[in-house]
PDB file of C-alpha atoms in Angstrom:
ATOM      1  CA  UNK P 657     -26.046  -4.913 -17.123  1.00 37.00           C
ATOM      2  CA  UNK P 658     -27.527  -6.190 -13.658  1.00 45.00           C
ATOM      3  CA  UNK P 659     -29.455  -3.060 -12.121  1.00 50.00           C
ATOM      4  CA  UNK P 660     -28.740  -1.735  -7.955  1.00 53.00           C
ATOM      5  CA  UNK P 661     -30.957  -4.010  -6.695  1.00 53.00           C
ATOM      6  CA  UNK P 662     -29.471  -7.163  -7.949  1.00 65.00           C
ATOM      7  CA  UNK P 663     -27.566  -8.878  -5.546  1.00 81.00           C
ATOM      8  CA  UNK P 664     -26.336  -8.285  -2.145  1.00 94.00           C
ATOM      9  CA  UNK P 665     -24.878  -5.131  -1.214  1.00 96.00           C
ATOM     10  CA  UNK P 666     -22.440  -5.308   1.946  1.00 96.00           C
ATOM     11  CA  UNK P 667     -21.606  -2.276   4.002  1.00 98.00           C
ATOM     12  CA  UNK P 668     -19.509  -1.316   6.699  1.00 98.00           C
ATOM     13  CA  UNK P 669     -17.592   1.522   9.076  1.00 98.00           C
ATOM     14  CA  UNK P 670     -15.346   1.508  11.492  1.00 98.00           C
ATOM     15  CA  UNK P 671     -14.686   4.219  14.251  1.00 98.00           C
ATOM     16  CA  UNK P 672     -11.452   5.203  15.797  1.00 98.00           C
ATOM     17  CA  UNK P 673     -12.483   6.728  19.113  1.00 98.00           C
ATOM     18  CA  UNK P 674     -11.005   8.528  21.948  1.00 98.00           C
ATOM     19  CA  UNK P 675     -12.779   8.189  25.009  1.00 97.00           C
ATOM     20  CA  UNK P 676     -12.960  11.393  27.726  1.00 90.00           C
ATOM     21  CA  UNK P 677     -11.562  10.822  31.169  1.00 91.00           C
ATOM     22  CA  UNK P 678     -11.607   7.305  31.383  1.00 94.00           C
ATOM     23  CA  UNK P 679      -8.697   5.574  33.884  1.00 95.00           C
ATOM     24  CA  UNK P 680      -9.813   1.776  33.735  1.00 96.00           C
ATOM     25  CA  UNK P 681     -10.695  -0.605  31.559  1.00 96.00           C
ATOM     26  CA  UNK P 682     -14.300  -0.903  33.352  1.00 96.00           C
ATOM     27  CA  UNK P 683     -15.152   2.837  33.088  1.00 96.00           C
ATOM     28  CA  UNK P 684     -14.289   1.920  28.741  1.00 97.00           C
ATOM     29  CA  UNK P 685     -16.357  -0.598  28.774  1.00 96.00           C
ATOM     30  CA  UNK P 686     -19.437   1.645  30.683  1.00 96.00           C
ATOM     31  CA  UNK P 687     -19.059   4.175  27.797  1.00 97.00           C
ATOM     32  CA  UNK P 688     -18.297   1.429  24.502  1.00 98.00           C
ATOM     33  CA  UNK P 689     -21.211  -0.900  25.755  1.00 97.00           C
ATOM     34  CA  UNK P 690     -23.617   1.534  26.146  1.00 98.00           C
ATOM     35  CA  UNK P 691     -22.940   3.004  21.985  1.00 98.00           C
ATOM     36  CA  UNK P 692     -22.458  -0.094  20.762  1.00 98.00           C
ATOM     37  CA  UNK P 693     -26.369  -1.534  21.733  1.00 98.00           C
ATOM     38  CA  UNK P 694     -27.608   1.922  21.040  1.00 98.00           C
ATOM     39  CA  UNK P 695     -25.940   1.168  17.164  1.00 98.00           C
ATOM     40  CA  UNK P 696     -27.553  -2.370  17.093  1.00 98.00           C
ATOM     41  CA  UNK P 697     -31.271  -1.095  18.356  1.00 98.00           C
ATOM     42  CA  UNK P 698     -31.668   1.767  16.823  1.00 98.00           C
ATOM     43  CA  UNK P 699     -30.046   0.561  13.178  1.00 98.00           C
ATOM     44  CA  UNK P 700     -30.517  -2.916  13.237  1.00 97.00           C
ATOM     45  CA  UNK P 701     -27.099  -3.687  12.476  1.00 98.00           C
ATOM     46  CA  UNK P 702     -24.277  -6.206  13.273  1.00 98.00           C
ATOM     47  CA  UNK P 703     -21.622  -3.989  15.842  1.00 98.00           C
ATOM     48  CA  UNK P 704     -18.851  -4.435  18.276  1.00 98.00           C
ATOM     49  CA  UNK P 705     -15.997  -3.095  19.368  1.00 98.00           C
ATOM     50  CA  UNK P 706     -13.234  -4.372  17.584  1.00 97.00           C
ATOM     51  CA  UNK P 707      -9.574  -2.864  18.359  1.00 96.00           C
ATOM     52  CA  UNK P 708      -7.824  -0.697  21.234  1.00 94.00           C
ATOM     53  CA  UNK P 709      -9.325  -3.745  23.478  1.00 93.00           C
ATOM     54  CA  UNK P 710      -6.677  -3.492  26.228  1.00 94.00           C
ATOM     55  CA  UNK P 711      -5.860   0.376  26.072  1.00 94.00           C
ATOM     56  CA  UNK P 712      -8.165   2.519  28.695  1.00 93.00           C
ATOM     57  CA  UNK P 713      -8.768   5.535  26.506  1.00 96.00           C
ATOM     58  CA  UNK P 714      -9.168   4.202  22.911  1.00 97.00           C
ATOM     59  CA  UNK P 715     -12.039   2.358  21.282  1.00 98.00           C
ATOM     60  CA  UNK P 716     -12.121   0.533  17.791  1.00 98.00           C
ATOM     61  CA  UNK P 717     -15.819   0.182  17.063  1.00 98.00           C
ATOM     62  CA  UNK P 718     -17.337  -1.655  13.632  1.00 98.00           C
ATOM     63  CA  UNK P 719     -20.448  -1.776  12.233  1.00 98.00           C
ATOM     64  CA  UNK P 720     -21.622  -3.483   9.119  1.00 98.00           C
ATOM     65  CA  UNK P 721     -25.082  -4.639   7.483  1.00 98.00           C
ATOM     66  CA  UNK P 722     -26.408  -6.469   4.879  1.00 97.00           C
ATOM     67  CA  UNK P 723     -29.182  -5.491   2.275  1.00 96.00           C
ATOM     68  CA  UNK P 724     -30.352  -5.488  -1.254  1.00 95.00           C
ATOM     69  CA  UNK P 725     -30.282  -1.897  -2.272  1.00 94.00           C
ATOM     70  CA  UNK P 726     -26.751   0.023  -2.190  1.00 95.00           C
ATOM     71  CA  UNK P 727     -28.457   3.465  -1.119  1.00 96.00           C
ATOM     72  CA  UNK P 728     -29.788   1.955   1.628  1.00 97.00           C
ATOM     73  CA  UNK P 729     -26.597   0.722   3.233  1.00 98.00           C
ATOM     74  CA  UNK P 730     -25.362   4.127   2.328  1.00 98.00           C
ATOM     75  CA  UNK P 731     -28.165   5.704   4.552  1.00 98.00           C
ATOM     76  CA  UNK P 732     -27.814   3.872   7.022  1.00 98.00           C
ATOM     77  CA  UNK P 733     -24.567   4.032   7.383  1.00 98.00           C
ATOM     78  CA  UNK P 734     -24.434   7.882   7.406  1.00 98.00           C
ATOM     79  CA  UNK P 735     -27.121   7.857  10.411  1.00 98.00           C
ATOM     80  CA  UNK P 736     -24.907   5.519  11.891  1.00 98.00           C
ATOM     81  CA  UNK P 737     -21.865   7.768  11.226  1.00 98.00           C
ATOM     82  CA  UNK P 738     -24.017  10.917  12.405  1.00 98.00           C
ATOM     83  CA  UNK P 739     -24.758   9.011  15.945  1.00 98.00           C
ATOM     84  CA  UNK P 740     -21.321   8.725  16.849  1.00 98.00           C
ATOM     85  CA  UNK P 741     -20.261  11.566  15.984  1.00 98.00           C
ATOM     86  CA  UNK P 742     -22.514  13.644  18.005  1.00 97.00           C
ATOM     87  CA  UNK P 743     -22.087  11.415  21.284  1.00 97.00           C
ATOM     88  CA  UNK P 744     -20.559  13.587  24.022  1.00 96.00           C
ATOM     89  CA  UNK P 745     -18.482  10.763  25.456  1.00 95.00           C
ATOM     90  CA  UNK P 746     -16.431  10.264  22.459  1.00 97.00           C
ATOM     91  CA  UNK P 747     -14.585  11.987  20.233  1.00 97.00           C
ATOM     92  CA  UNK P 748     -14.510  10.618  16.858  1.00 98.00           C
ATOM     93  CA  UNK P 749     -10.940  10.856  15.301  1.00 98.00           C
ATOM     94  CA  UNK P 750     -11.655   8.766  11.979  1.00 98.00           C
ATOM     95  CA  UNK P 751     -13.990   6.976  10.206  1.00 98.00           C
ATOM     96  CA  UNK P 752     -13.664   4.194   6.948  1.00 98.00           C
ATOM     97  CA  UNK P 753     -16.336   3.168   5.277  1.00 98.00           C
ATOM     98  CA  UNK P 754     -17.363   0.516   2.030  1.00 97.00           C
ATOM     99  CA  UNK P 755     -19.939  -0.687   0.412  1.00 97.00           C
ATOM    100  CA  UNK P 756     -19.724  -3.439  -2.685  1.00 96.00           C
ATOM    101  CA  UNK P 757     -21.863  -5.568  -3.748  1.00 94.00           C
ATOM    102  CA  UNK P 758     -21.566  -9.552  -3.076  1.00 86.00           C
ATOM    103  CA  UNK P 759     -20.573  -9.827  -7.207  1.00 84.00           C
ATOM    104  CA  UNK P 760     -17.771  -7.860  -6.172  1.00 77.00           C
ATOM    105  CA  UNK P 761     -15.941 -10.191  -3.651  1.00 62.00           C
TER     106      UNK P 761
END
């Protein structure tokens, strides 16, 4: 039996948000910009917004990383979860997660 830390383990998350009072497209992308580099710097992670792209008030944002230990993409992935959750500018109506290992695809 291969032990955690053979392999690659591939993780990702993706937010369904609702922005506050937001009336144009601009003003979105002045709130999704901003989270989405803060997710990239501070986790050093792939991330971009990903669905709702035309609607003013909604924002489908994904975030995924690479690594060789499974716990790790969980951790990071619940400090990544943790972030946008606690941003004032959004509210966070759902988030889906997985992680499997590169055997596994």
């Amino acid at each position: 039996m291969s032990s955690d830390r053979d392999g690659m383990w591939v993780g990702w998350i993706s937010f369904d948000l609702l922005l506050g009072d937001v009336h144009s497209l601009k003003q979105k992308r002045s709130i999704v910009r901003p989270l989405v580099s803060d997710l990239r710097r501070l986790f050093a992670v792939s991330a971009a917004e990903t669905t709702h792209l035309d609607v003013h008030r909604r924002a489908g944002v994904g975030v995924s990383l690479v690594a060789a230990d499974s716990q790790h993409v969980a951790d990071v992935l619940d400090r990544v979860e943790d972030l946008v959750a606690r941003r004032p500018e959004v509210e966070l109506l759902s988030a889906q997660r997985r992680v499997i290992r590169s055997d596994d695809l």
